[in-house]
Amino acid sequence: MTEIEKPKMTKKADKESGIRVVDNRSVAKGQPQQSEIQVQIGRQLRTVYDDVLNQPIPDRFMELLQKLDTPKK
């Protein structure tokens, strides 16, 4: 298997293109890094799921759970 050589960019080309290399990946300047995006997604998911967890359990679900807990004869 042959390796594909990546084109090398000079500092001048990097500045002009607005591209920087992070962990062997090109990232546009001004764009949040992957870890920042993951933190934001995590916060939003926790907000949504915290709200769901604080909601009362519907009566129908409670009835079904009670039926499942009742031993069968």
mmCIF file of N, CA and C in Angstrom:
data_model
loop_
_atom_site.group_PDB
_atom_site.id
_atom_site.type_symbol
_atom_site.label_atom_id
_atom_site.label_comp_id
_atom_site.label_asym_id
_atom_site.label_seq_id
_atom_site.Cartn_x
_atom_site.Cartn_y
_atom_site.Cartn_z
ATOM 1 N N MET A 1 0.849 -1.172 0.000
ATOM 2 C CA MET A 1 0.000 0.000 0.000
ATOM 3 C C MET A 1 0.891 1.230 0.000
ATOM 4 N N THR A 2 0.618 2.160 -0.887
ATOM 5 C CA THR A 2 1.450 3.351 -0.970
ATOM 6 C C THR A 2 0.822 4.478 -0.172
ATOM 7 N N GLU A 3 1.686 5.325 0.345
ATOM 8 C CA GLU A 3 1.202 6.477 1.110
ATOM 9 C C GLU A 3 0.947 7.625 0.164
ATOM 10 N N ILE A 4 -0.107 8.354 0.434
ATOM 11 C CA ILE A 4 -0.403 9.549 -0.346
ATOM 12 C C ILE A 4 0.232 10.719 0.372
ATOM 13 N N GLU A 5 1.042 11.451 -0.338
ATOM 14 C CA GLU A 5 1.734 12.570 0.279
ATOM 15 C C GLU A 5 0.814 13.784 0.303
ATOM 16 N N LYS A 6 0.698 14.384 1.458
ATOM 17 C CA LYS A 6 -0.130 15.581 1.596
ATOM 18 C C LYS A 6 0.651 16.787 1.110
ATOM 19 N N PRO A 7 -0.014 17.715 0.416
ATOM 20 C CA PRO A 7 0.694 18.915 -0.005
ATOM 21 C C PRO A 7 1.090 19.732 1.223
ATOM 22 N N LYS A 8 2.297 20.285 1.177
ATOM 23 C CA LYS A 8 2.773 21.087 2.295
ATOM 24 C C LYS A 8 2.437 22.544 2.017
ATOM 25 N N MET A 9 1.905 23.203 3.040
ATOM 26 C CA MET A 9 1.539 24.607 2.889
ATOM 27 C C MET A 9 2.544 25.465 3.630
ATOM 28 N N THR A 10 2.871 26.569 3.042
ATOM 29 C CA THR A 10 3.765 27.502 3.714
ATOM 30 C C THR A 10 2.962 28.326 4.699
ATOM 31 N N LYS A 11 3.650 29.004 5.584
ATOM 32 C CA LYS A 11 2.957 29.862 6.552
ATOM 33 C C LYS A 11 2.145 30.926 5.821
ATOM 34 N N LYS A 12 2.703 31.458 4.737
ATOM 35 C CA LYS A 12 2.000 32.478 3.966
ATOM 36 C C LYS A 12 0.701 31.903 3.396
ATOM 37 N N ALA A 13 0.755 30.703 2.842
ATOM 38 C CA ALA A 13 -0.439 30.074 2.271
ATOM 39 C C ALA A 13 -1.459 29.787 3.366
ATOM 40 N N ASP A 14 -0.987 29.370 4.538
ATOM 41 C CA ASP A 14 -1.896 29.106 5.645
ATOM 42 C C ASP A 14 -2.638 30.367 6.050
ATOM 43 N N LYS A 15 -1.924 31.476 6.121
ATOM 44 C CA LYS A 15 -2.543 32.742 6.524
ATOM 45 C C LYS A 15 -3.556 33.208 5.489
ATOM 46 N N GLU A 16 -3.190 33.083 4.231
ATOM 47 C CA GLU A 16 -4.079 33.537 3.163
ATOM 48 C C GLU A 16 -5.337 32.689 3.065
ATOM 49 N N SER A 17 -5.214 31.390 3.260
ATOM 50 C CA SER A 17 -6.361 30.500 3.095
ATOM 51 C C SER A 17 -7.253 30.480 4.320
ATOM 52 N N GLY A 18 -6.713 30.928 5.469
ATOM 53 C CA GLY A 18 -7.505 30.884 6.695
ATOM 54 C C GLY A 18 -7.628 29.482 7.247
ATOM 55 N N ILE A 19 -6.702 28.621 6.893
ATOM 56 C CA ILE A 19 -6.741 27.221 7.331
ATOM 57 C C ILE A 19 -5.587 26.984 8.300
ATOM 58 N N ARG A 20 -5.862 26.251 9.367
ATOM 59 C CA ARG A 20 -4.797 25.830 10.271
ATOM 60 C C ARG A 20 -4.916 24.327 10.459
ATOM 61 N N VAL A 21 -3.826 23.702 10.816
ATOM 62 C CA VAL A 21 -3.822 22.257 10.979
ATOM 63 C C VAL A 21 -3.881 21.928 12.464
ATOM 64 N N VAL A 22 -4.852 21.089 12.853
ATOM 65 C CA VAL A 22 -5.017 20.643 14.229
ATOM 66 C C VAL A 22 -5.110 19.126 14.191
ATOM 67 N N ASP A 23 -4.201 18.456 14.879
ATOM 68 C CA ASP A 23 -4.204 16.990 14.904
ATOM 69 C C ASP A 23 -4.294 16.399 13.496
ATOM 70 N N ASN A 24 -3.488 16.903 12.591
ATOM 71 C CA ASN A 24 -3.438 16.440 11.200
ATOM 72 C C ASN A 24 -4.739 16.648 10.442
ATOM 73 N N ARG A 25 -5.576 17.570 10.918
ATOM 74 C CA ARG A 25 -6.812 17.909 10.203
ATOM 75 C C ARG A 25 -6.793 19.400 9.917
ATOM 76 N N SER A 26 -7.364 19.790 8.811
ATOM 77 C CA SER A 26 -7.474 21.208 8.496
ATOM 78 C C SER A 26 -8.709 21.775 9.183
ATOM 79 N N VAL A 27 -8.552 22.934 9.792
ATOM 80 C CA VAL A 27 -9.660 23.569 10.482
ATOM 81 C C VAL A 27 -9.693 25.023 10.046
ATOM 82 N N ALA A 28 -10.847 25.493 9.615
ATOM 83 C CA ALA A 28 -10.981 26.885 9.211
ATOM 84 C C ALA A 28 -10.864 27.775 10.435
ATOM 85 N N LYS A 29 -10.210 28.914 10.273
ATOM 86 C CA LYS A 29 -10.074 29.846 11.391
ATOM 87 C C LYS A 29 -11.448 30.323 11.831
ATOM 88 N N GLY A 30 -11.621 30.493 13.129
ATOM 89 C CA GLY A 30 -12.888 30.970 13.657
ATOM 90 C C GLY A 30 -13.894 29.864 13.914
ATOM 91 N N GLN A 31 -13.604 28.650 13.464
ATOM 92 C CA GLN A 31 -14.511 27.524 13.687
ATOM 93 C C GLN A 31 -14.184 26.892 15.037
ATOM 94 N N PRO A 32 -15.205 26.514 15.816
ATOM 95 C CA PRO A 32 -14.923 25.858 17.099
ATOM 96 C C PRO A 32 -14.267 24.499 16.877
ATOM 97 N N GLN A 33 -13.390 24.121 17.782
ATOM 98 C CA GLN A 33 -12.747 22.820 17.686
ATOM 99 C C GLN A 33 -13.725 21.743 18.098
ATOM 100 N N GLN A 34 -13.406 20.495 17.759
ATOM 101 C CA GLN A 34 -14.298 19.368 18.017
ATOM 102 C C GLN A 34 -14.673 19.275 19.490
ATOM 103 N N SER A 35 -13.710 19.468 20.399
ATOM 104 C CA SER A 35 -14.020 19.345 21.823
ATOM 105 C C SER A 35 -15.005 20.419 22.272
ATOM 106 N N GLU A 36 -14.895 21.625 21.706
ATOM 107 C CA GLU A 36 -15.839 22.694 22.038
ATOM 108 C C GLU A 36 -17.245 22.332 21.569
ATOM 109 N N ILE A 37 -17.331 21.750 20.397
ATOM 110 C CA ILE A 37 -18.628 21.337 19.844
ATOM 111 C C ILE A 37 -19.237 20.256 20.719
ATOM 112 N N GLN A 38 -18.432 19.289 21.140
ATOM 113 C CA GLN A 38 -18.927 18.205 21.985
ATOM 114 C C GLN A 38 -19.425 18.739 23.323
ATOM 115 N N VAL A 39 -18.743 19.728 23.881
ATOM 116 C CA VAL A 39 -19.169 20.327 25.145
ATOM 117 C C VAL A 39 -20.523 21.007 24.967
ATOM 118 N N GLN A 40 -20.685 21.743 23.872
ATOM 119 C CA GLN A 40 -21.956 22.427 23.611
ATOM 120 C C GLN A 40 -23.087 21.424 23.405
ATOM 121 N N ILE A 41 -22.834 20.369 22.664
ATOM 122 C CA ILE A 41 -23.853 19.337 22.443
ATOM 123 C C ILE A 41 -24.224 18.692 23.772
ATOM 124 N N GLY A 42 -23.234 18.387 24.596
ATOM 125 C CA GLY A 42 -23.483 17.786 25.904
ATOM 126 C C GLY A 42 -24.357 18.669 26.777
ATOM 127 N N ARG A 43 -24.075 19.963 26.784
ATOM 128 C CA ARG A 43 -24.889 20.893 27.576
ATOM 129 C C ARG A 43 -26.342 20.904 27.097
ATOM 130 N N GLN A 44 -26.520 20.954 25.789
ATOM 131 C CA GLN A 44 -27.871 20.993 25.237
ATOM 132 C C GLN A 44 -28.626 19.695 25.527
ATOM 133 N N LEU A 45 -27.954 18.563 25.400
ATOM 134 C CA LEU A 45 -28.608 17.284 25.691
ATOM 135 C C LEU A 45 -28.997 17.187 27.165
ATOM 136 N N ARG A 46 -28.091 17.623 28.051
ATOM 137 C CA ARG A 46 -28.417 17.594 29.483
ATOM 138 C C ARG A 46 -29.616 18.480 29.786
ATOM 139 N N THR A 47 -29.701 19.638 29.150
ATOM 140 C CA THR A 47 -30.837 20.531 29.361
ATOM 141 C C THR A 47 -32.140 19.856 28.966
ATOM 142 N N VAL A 48 -32.145 19.214 27.805
ATOM 143 C CA VAL A 48 -33.353 18.534 27.320
ATOM 144 C C VAL A 48 -33.716 17.367 28.227
ATOM 145 N N TYR A 49 -32.731 16.516 28.537
ATOM 146 C CA TYR A 49 -33.022 15.322 29.327
ATOM 147 C C TYR A 49 -33.310 15.633 30.792
ATOM 148 N N ASP A 50 -32.715 16.702 31.331
ATOM 149 C CA ASP A 50 -33.049 17.100 32.705
ATOM 150 C C ASP A 50 -34.518 17.475 32.797
ATOM 151 N N ASP A 51 -35.005 18.151 31.776
ATOM 152 C CA ASP A 51 -36.414 18.535 31.746
ATOM 153 C C ASP A 51 -37.307 17.295 31.698
ATOM 154 N N VAL A 52 -36.922 16.327 30.881
ATOM 155 C CA VAL A 52 -37.704 15.082 30.764
ATOM 156 C C VAL A 52 -37.693 14.320 32.089
ATOM 157 N N LEU A 53 -36.542 14.263 32.745
ATOM 158 C CA LEU A 53 -36.437 13.544 34.014
ATOM 159 C C LEU A 53 -37.285 14.173 35.115
ATOM 160 N N ASN A 54 -37.502 15.468 35.039
ATOM 161 C CA ASN A 54 -38.275 16.165 36.062
ATOM 162 C C ASN A 54 -39.782 16.104 35.830
ATOM 163 N N GLN A 55 -40.186 15.571 34.683
ATOM 164 C CA GLN A 55 -41.614 15.443 34.408
ATOM 165 C C GLN A 55 -42.174 14.247 35.182
ATOM 166 N N PRO A 56 -43.443 14.352 35.606
ATOM 167 C CA PRO A 56 -44.042 13.219 36.326
ATOM 168 C C PRO A 56 -44.258 12.027 35.392
ATOM 169 N N ILE A 57 -44.241 10.833 35.976
ATOM 170 C CA ILE A 57 -44.497 9.618 35.195
ATOM 171 C C ILE A 57 -45.993 9.548 34.913
ATOM 172 N N PRO A 58 -46.384 9.359 33.665
ATOM 173 C CA PRO A 58 -47.809 9.288 33.331
ATOM 174 C C PRO A 58 -48.499 8.139 34.076
ATOM 175 N N ASP A 59 -49.757 8.363 34.433
ATOM 176 C CA ASP A 59 -50.533 7.356 35.164
ATOM 177 C C ASP A 59 -50.571 6.023 34.426
ATOM 178 N N ARG A 60 -50.686 6.064 33.125
ATOM 179 C CA ARG A 60 -50.758 4.825 32.333
ATOM 180 C C ARG A 60 -49.487 3.986 32.508
ATOM 181 N N PHE A 61 -48.345 4.639 32.525
ATOM 182 C CA PHE A 61 -47.092 3.912 32.748
ATOM 183 C C PHE A 61 -47.045 3.306 34.139
ATOM 184 N N MET A 62 -47.505 4.054 35.127
ATOM 185 C CA MET A 62 -47.513 3.546 36.498
ATOM 186 C C MET A 62 -48.412 2.309 36.605
ATOM 187 N N GLU A 63 -49.554 2.339 35.918
ATOM 188 C CA GLU A 63 -50.464 1.188 35.928
ATOM 189 C C GLU A 63 -49.785 -0.035 35.296
ATOM 190 N N LEU A 64 -49.105 0.193 34.184
ATOM 191 C CA LEU A 64 -48.407 -0.913 33.521
ATOM 192 C C LEU A 64 -47.295 -1.482 34.403
ATOM 193 N N LEU A 65 -46.560 -0.612 35.079
ATOM 194 C CA LEU A 65 -45.499 -1.081 35.973
ATOM 195 C C LEU A 65 -46.083 -1.886 37.144
ATOM 196 N N GLN A 66 -47.208 -1.442 37.664
ATOM 197 C CA GLN A 66 -47.845 -2.194 38.759
ATOM 198 C C GLN A 66 -48.301 -3.568 38.285
ATOM 199 N N LYS A 67 -48.830 -3.638 37.066
ATOM 200 C CA LYS A 67 -49.245 -4.931 36.521
ATOM 201 C C LYS A 67 -48.050 -5.872 36.358
ATOM 202 N N LEU A 68 -46.915 -5.296 35.942
ATOM 203 C CA LEU A 68 -45.726 -6.129 35.781
ATOM 204 C C LEU A 68 -45.184 -6.614 37.119
ATOM 205 N N ASP A 69 -45.358 -5.824 38.155
ATOM 206 C CA ASP A 69 -44.877 -6.214 39.488
ATOM 207 C C ASP A 69 -45.782 -7.231 40.172
ATOM 208 N N THR A 70 -47.022 -7.314 39.722
ATOM 209 C CA THR A 70 -47.990 -8.248 40.332
ATOM 210 C C THR A 70 -47.661 -9.662 39.873
ATOM 211 N N PRO A 71 -47.469 -10.597 40.831
ATOM 212 C CA PRO A 71 -47.156 -11.982 40.441
ATOM 213 C C PRO A 71 -48.361 -12.641 39.747
ATOM 214 N N LYS A 72 -48.072 -13.436 38.749
ATOM 215 C CA LYS A 72 -49.120 -14.149 38.025
ATOM 216 C C LYS A 72 -49.420 -15.458 38.747
ATOM 217 N N LYS A 73 -50.658 -15.892 38.653
ATOM 218 C CA LYS A 73 -51.079 -17.141 39.300
ATOM 219 C C LYS A 73 -51.042 -18.284 38.331
#
